[in-house]
PDB file of C-alpha atoms in Angstrom:
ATOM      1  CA  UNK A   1      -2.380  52.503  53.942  1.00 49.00           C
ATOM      2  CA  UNK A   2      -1.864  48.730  53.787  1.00 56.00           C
ATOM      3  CA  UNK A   3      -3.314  46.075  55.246  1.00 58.00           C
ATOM      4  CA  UNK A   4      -2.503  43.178  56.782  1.00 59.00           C
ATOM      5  CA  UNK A   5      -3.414  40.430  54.566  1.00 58.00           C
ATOM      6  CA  UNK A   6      -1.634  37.569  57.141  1.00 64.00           C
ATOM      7  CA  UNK A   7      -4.865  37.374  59.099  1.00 64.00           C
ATOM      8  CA  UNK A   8      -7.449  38.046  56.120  1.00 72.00           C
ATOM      9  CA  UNK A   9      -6.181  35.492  54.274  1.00 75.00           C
ATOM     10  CA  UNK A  10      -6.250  32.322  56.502  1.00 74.00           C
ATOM     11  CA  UNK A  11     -10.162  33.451  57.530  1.00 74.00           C
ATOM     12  CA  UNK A  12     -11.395  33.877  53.854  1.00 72.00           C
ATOM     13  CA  UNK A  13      -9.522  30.287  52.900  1.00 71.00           C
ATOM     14  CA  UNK A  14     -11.355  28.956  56.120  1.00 75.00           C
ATOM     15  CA  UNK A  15     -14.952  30.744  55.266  1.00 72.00           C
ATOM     16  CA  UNK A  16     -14.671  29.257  51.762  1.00 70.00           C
ATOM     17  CA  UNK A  17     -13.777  25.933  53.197  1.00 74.00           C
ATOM     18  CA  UNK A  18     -16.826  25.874  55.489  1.00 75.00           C
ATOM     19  CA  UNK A  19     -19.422  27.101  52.729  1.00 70.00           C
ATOM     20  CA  UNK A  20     -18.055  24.131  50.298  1.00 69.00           C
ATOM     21  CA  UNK A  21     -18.641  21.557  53.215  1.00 65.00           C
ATOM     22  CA  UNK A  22     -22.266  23.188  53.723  1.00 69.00           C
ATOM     23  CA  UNK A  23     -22.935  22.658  50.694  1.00 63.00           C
ATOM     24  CA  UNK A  24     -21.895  19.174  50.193  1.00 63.00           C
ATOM     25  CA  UNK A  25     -23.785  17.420  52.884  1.00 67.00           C
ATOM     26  CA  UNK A  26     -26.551  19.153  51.877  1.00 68.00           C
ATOM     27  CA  UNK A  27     -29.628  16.598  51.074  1.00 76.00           C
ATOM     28  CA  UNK A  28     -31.337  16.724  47.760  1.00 77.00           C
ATOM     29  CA  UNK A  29     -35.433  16.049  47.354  1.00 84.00           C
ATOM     30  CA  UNK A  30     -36.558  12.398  46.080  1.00 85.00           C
ATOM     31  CA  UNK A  31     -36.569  12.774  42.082  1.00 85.00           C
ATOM     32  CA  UNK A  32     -40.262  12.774  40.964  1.00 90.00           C
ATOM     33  CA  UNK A  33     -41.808   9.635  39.245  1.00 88.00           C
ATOM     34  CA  UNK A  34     -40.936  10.910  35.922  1.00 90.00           C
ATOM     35  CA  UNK A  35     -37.602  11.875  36.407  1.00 91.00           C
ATOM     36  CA  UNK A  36     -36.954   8.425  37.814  1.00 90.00           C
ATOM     37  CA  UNK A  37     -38.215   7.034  34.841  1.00 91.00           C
ATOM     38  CA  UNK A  38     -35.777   8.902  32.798  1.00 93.00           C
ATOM     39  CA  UNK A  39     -33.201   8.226  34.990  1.00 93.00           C
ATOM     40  CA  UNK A  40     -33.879   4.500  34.462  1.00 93.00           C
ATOM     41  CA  UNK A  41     -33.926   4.787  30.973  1.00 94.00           C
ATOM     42  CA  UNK A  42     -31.024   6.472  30.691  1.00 95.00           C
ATOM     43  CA  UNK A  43     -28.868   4.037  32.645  1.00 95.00           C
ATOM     44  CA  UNK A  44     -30.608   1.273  30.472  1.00 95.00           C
ATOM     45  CA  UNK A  45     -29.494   3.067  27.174  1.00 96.00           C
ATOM     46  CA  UNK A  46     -26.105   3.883  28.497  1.00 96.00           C
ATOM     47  CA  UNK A  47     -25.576   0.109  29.667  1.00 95.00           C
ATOM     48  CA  UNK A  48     -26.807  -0.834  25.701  1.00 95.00           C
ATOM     49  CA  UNK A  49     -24.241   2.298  24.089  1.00 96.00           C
ATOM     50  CA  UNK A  50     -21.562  -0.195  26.823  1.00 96.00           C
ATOM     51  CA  UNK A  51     -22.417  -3.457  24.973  1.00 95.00           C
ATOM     52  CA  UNK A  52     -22.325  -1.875  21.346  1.00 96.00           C
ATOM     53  CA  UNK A  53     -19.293  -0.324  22.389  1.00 96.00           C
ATOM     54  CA  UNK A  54     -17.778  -3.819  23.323  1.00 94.00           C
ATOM     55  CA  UNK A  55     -18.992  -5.349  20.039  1.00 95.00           C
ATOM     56  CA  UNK A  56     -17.555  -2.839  17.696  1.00 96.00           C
ATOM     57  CA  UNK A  57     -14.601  -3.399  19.969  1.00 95.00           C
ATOM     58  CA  UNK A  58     -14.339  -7.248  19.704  1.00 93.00           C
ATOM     59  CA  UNK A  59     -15.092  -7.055  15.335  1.00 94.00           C
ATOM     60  CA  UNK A  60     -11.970  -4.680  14.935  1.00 95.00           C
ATOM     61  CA  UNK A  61      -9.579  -6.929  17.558  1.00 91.00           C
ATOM     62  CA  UNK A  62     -10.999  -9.678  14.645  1.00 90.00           C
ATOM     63  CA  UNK A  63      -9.982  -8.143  11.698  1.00 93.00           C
ATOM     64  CA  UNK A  64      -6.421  -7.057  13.153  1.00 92.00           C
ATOM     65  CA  UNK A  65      -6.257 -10.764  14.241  1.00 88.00           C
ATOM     66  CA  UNK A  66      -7.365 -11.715  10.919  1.00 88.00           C
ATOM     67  CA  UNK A  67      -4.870  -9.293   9.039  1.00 93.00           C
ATOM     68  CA  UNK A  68      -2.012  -9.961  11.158  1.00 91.00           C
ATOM     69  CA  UNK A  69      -2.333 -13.856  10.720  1.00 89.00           C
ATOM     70  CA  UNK A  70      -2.814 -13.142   6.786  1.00 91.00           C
ATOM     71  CA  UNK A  71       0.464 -11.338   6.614  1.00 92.00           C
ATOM     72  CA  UNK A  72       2.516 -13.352   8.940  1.00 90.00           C
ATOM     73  CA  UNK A  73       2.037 -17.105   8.656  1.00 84.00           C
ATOM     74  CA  UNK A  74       4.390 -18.402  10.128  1.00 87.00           C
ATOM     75  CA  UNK A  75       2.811 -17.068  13.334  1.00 81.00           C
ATOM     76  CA  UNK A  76       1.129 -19.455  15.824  1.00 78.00           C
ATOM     77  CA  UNK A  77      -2.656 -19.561  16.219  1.00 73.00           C
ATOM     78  CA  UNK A  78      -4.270 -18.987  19.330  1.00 72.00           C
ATOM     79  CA  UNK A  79      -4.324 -22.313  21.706  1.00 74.00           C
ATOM     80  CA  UNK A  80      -7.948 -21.316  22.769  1.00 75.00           C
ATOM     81  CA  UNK A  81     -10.541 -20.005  19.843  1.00 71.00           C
ATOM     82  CA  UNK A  82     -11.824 -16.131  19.962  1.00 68.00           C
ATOM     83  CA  UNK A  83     -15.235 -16.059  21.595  1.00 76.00           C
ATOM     84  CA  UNK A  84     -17.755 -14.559  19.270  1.00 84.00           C
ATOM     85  CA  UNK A  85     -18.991 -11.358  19.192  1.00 89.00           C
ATOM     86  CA  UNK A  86     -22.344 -10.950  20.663  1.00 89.00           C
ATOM     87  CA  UNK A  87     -24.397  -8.128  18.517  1.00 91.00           C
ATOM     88  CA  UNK A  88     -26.636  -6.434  21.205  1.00 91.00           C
ATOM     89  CA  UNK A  89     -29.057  -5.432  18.806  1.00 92.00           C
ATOM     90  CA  UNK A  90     -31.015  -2.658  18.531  1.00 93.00           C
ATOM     91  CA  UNK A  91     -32.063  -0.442  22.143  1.00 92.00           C
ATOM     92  CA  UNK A  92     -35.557  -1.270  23.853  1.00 90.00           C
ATOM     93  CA  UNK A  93     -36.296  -0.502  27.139  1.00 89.00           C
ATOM     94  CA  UNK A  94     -39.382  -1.789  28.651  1.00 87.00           C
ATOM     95  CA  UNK A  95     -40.244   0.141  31.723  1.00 84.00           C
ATOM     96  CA  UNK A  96     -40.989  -2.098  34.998  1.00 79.00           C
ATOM     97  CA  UNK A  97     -44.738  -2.366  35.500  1.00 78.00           C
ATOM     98  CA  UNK A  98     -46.022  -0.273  38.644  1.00 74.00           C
ATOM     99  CA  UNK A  99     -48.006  -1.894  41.653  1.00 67.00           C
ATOM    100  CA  UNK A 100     -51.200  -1.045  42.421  1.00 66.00           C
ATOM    101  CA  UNK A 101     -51.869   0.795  45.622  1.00 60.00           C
ATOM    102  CA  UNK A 102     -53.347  -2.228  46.976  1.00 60.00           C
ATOM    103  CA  UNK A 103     -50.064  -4.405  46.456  1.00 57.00           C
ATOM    104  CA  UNK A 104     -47.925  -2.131  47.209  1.00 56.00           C
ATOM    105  CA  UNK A 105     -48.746  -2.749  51.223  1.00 55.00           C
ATOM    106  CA  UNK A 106     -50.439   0.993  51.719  1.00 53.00           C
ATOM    107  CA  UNK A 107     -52.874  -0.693  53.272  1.00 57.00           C
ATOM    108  CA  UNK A 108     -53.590  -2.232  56.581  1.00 58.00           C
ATOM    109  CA  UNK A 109     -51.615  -5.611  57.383  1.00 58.00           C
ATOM    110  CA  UNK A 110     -53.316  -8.771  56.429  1.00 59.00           C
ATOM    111  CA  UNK A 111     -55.160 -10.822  59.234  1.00 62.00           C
ATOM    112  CA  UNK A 112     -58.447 -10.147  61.248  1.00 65.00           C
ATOM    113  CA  UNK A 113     -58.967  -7.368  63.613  1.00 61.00           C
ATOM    114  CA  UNK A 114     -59.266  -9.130  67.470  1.00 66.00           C
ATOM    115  CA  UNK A 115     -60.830  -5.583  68.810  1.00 62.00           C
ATOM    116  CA  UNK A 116     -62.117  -2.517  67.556  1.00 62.00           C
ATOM    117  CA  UNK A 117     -60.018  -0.007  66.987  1.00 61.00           C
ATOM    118  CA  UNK A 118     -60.935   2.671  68.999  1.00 63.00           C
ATOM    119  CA  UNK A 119     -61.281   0.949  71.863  1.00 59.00           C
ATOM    120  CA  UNK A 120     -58.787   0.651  74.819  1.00 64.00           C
ATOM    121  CA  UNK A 121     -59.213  -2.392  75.806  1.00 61.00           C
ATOM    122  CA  UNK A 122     -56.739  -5.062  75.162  1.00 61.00           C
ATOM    123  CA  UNK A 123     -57.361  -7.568  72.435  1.00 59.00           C
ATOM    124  CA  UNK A 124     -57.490 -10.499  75.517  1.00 59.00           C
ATOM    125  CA  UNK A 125     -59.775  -8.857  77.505  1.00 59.00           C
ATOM    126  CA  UNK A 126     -61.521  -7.513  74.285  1.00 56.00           C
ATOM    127  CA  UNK A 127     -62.077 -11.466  73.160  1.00 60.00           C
ATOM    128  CA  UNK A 128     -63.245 -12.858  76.302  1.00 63.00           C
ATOM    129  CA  UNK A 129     -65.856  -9.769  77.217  1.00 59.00           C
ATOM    130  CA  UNK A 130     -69.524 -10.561  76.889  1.00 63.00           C
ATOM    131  CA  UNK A 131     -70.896  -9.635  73.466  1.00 62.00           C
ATOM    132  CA  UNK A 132     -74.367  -7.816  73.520  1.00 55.00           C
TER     133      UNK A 132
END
């Protein structure tokens, strides 16, 4: 007995289709402090691995510059000068300081309270009521 594989195969193609879109638009969780932290030094030490990368980069364009004008010199110089290689130097990474709580604006906004706060009152009618 054989089945009909015209109608199984659109639905399975379309059941795959809609489990890959589920999937992508799903949200993940905030990374945790430390894995931020990582995350930030990683970038930091894969921007450095960019600039050594560059540097290296820029010496060996030098040297085949350098060997090229040695063996042919009758060739014309360059009308503007190289720029120099800039050595990044070794990798540090200095983490950003934290705030403190109390900077970070956790707390109440700045100012002085014009009525209590569990009152329900407005703060006019709050101001101009007789004090006892």
């Amino acid at each position: 007995m054989r089945m009909n594989t015209s109608f199984f195969r659109p639905s399975l193609l379309a059941l795959c289709a809609t489990g890959l879109c589920t999937l992508a638009s799903a949200k993940l969780p905030a990374p945790s402090p430390e894995a931020a932290a990582k995350a930030a030094e990683a970038a930091a030490r894969s921007a450095w691995a960019g600039k050594v990368d560059s540097y290296k980069l820029c010496q060996s364009q030098d040297r085949v510059a350098a060997h090229y004008r040695k063996n042919h010199p009758a060739a014309k110089p360059a009308t503007v000068g190289p720029a120099a290689c800039a050595d990044p130097g070794p990798f540090s990474y200095t983490p950003p300081a934290e705030k403190p709580i109390e900077a970070a604006g956790a707390h109440s906004p700045p100012g002085t309270a014009s009525s209590p706060p569990n009152t329900t009152m407005p703060a006019a009618a709050a101001a101009s009521a007789p004090k006892s």
